Tab-separated table of C-alpha atoms in Angstrom:
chain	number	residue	atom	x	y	z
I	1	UNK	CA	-19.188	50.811	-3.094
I	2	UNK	CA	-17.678	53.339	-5.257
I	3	UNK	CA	-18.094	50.946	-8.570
I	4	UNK	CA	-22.096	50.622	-7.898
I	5	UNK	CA	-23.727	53.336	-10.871
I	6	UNK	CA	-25.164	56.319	-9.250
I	7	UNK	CA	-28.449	55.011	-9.751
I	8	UNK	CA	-28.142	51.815	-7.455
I	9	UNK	CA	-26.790	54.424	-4.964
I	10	UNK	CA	-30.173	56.233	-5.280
I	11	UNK	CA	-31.934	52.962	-5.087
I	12	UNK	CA	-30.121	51.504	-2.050
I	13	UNK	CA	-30.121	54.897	0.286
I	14	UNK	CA	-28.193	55.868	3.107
I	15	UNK	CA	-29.184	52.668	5.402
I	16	UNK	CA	-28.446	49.760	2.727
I	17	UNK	CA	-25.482	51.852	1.448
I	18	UNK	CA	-24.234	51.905	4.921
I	19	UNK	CA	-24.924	48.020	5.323
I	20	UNK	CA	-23.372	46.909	2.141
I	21	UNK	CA	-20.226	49.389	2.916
I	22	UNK	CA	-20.084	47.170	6.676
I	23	UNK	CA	-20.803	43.548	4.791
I	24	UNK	CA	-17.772	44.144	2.595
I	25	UNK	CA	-15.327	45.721	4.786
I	26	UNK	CA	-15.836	42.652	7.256
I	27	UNK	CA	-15.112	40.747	3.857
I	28	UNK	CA	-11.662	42.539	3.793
I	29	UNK	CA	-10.515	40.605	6.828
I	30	UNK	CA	-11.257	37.269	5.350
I	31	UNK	CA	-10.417	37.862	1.900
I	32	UNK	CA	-7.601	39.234	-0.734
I	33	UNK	CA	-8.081	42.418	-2.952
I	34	UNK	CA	-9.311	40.323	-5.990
I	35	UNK	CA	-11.721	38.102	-4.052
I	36	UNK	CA	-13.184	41.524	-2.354
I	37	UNK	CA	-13.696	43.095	-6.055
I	38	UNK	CA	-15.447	39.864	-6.952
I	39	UNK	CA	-17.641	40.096	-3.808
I	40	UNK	CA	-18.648	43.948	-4.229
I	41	UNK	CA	-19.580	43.491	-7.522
I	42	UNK	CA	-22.560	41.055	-6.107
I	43	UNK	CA	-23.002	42.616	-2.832
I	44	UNK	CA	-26.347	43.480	-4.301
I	45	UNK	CA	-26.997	40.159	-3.525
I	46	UNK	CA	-26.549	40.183	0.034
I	47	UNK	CA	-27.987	43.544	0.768
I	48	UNK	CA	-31.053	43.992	-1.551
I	49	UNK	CA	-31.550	40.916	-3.095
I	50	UNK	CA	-34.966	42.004	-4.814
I	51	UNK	CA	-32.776	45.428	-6.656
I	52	UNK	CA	-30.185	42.659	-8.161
I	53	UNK	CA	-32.269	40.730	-9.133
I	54	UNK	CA	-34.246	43.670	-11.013
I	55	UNK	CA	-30.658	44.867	-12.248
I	56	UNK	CA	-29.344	40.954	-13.331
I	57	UNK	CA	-32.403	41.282	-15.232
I	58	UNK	CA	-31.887	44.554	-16.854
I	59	UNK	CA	-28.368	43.297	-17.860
I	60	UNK	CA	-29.768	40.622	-19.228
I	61	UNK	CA	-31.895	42.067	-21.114
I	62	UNK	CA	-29.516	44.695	-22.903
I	63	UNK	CA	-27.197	41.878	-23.557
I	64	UNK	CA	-29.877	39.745	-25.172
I	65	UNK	CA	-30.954	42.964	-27.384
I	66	UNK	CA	-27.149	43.751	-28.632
I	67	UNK	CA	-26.945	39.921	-29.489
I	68	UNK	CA	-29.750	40.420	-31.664
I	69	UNK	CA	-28.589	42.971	-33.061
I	70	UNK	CA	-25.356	41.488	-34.123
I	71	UNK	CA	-27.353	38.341	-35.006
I	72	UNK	CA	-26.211	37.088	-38.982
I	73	UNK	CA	-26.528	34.455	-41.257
I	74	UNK	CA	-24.378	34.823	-44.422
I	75	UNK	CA	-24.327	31.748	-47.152
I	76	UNK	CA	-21.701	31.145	-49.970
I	77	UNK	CA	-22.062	28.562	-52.567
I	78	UNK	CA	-18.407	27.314	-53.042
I	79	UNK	CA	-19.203	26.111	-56.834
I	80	UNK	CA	-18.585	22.273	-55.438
I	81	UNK	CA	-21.831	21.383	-54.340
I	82	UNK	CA	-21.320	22.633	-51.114
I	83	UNK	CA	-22.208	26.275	-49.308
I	84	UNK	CA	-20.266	27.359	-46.867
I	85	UNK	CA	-22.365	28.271	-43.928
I	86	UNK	CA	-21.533	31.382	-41.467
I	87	UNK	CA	-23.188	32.848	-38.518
I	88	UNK	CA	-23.256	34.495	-35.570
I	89	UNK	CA	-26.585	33.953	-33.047
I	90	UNK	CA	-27.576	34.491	-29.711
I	91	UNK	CA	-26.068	32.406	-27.441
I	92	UNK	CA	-29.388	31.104	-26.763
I	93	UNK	CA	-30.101	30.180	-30.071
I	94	UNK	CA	-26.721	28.801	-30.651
I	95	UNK	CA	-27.190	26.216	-27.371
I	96	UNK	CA	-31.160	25.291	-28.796
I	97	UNK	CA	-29.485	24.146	-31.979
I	98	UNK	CA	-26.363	22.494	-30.336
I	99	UNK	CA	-29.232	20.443	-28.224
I	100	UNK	CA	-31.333	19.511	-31.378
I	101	UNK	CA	-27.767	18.448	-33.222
I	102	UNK	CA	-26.995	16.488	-30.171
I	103	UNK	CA	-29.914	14.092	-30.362
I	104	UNK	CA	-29.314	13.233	-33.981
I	105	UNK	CA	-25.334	12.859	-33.456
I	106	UNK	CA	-26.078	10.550	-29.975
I	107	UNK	CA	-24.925	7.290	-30.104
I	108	UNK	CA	-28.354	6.247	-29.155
I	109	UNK	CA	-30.131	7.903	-32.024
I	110	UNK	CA	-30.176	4.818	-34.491
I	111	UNK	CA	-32.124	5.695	-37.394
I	112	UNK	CA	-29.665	3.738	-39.926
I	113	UNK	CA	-26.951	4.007	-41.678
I	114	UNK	CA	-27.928	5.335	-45.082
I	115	UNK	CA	-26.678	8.203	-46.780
I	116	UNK	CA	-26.577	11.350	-44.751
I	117	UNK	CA	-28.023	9.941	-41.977
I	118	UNK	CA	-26.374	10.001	-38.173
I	119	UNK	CA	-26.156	7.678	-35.250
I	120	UNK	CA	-26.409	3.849	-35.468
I	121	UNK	CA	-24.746	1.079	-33.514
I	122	UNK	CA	-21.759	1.992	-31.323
I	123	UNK	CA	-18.195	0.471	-32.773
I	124	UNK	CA	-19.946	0.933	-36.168
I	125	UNK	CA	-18.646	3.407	-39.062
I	126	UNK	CA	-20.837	6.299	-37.411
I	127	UNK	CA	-18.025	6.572	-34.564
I	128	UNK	CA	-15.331	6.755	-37.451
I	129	UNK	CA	-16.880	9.646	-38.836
I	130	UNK	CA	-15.705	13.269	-37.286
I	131	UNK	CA	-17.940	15.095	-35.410
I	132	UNK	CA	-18.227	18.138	-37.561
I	133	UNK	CA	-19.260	16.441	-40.134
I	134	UNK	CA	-22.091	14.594	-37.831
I	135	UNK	CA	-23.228	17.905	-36.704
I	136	UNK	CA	-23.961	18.797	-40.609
I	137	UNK	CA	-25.039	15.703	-41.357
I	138	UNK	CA	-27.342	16.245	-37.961
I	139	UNK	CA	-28.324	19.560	-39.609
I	140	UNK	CA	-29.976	17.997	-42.629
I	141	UNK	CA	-31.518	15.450	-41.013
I	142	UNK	CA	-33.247	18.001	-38.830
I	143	UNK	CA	-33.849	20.577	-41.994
I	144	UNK	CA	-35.218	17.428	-43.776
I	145	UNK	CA	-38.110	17.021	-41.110
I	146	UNK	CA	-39.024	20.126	-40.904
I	147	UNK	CA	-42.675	20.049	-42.318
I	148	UNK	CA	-43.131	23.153	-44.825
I	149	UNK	CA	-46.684	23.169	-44.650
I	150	UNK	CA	-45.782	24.888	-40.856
I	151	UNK	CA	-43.397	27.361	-41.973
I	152	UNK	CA	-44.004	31.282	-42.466
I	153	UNK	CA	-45.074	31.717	-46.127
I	154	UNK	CA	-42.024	33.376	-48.206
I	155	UNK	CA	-44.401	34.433	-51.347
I	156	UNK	CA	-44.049	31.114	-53.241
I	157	UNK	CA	-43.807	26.819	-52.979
I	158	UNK	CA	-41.608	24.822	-51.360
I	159	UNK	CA	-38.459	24.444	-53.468
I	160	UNK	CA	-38.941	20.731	-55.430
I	161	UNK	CA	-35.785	19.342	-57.088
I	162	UNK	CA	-36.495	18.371	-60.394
């Protein structure tokens, strides 16, 4: 009970203070020190389910806010043809894109086999081809259908290669 913030303390009172104190040291005859450290860091859960929940939520929260903060997107052309490509997102973002990637590297995504396209047949030259390179290949396939007309407006046209 001593690691809970003075706060929860507050919140919880003398009667669920007592209660949690009781729930955990009956979980010190069933369980080693690590295991019990584990348990009082969530006993929250088992005595005031509704104040976890509210602080879960709060952690979540703050953790979602620094991510955004750290959030950045950094692009260097490598004088090849090529950019090199660096970033660091929310871990939310990051799984939405791994998702999106996913359908167009699936073995069931069969759209052909021309240039710079993913998927086709299984046993084909799609499953000789590494997976990092997929997953870029994935990312221009999805960039490609992206409809400008629906994007924010950036003060000019869509680029056109002449």
């Amino acid at each position: 009970m001593d690691d809970l913030p003075d706060h929860l303390h507050h919140r919880l009172g003398p009667d669920l203070s007592k209660e949690a104190e009781k729930t955990l040291v009956g979980y010190a005859t069933r369980h080693r020190p690590s295991e019990l450290r584990t348990l009082a860091r969530r006993i929250l859960d088992v005595v005031a389910p509704e104040i976890a929940q509210a602080e879960d939520a709060k952690r979540l929260e703050a953790e979602e806010r620094r991510a955004r903060e750290k959030a950045s997107l950094r692009f260097r052309r490598n004088g090849d043809g090529t950019t090199r490509i660096n970033g660091l997102v929310p871990d939310v973002i990051a799984g939405r894109l791994q998702t999106y990637l996913a359908a167009y590297t699936s073995p069931r995504h069969n759209t052909g086999q021309q240039e710079g396209q993913v998927g086709g047949e299984a046993g084909g030259e799609a499953d000789r081809i590494p997976m990092h390179r997929k997953r870029a290949h994935a990312l221009a396939a999805l960039l490609e259908h992206l409809d400008p007309d629906h994007l924010p407006e950036h003060g000019g046209l869509a680029t056109t290669v002449i």
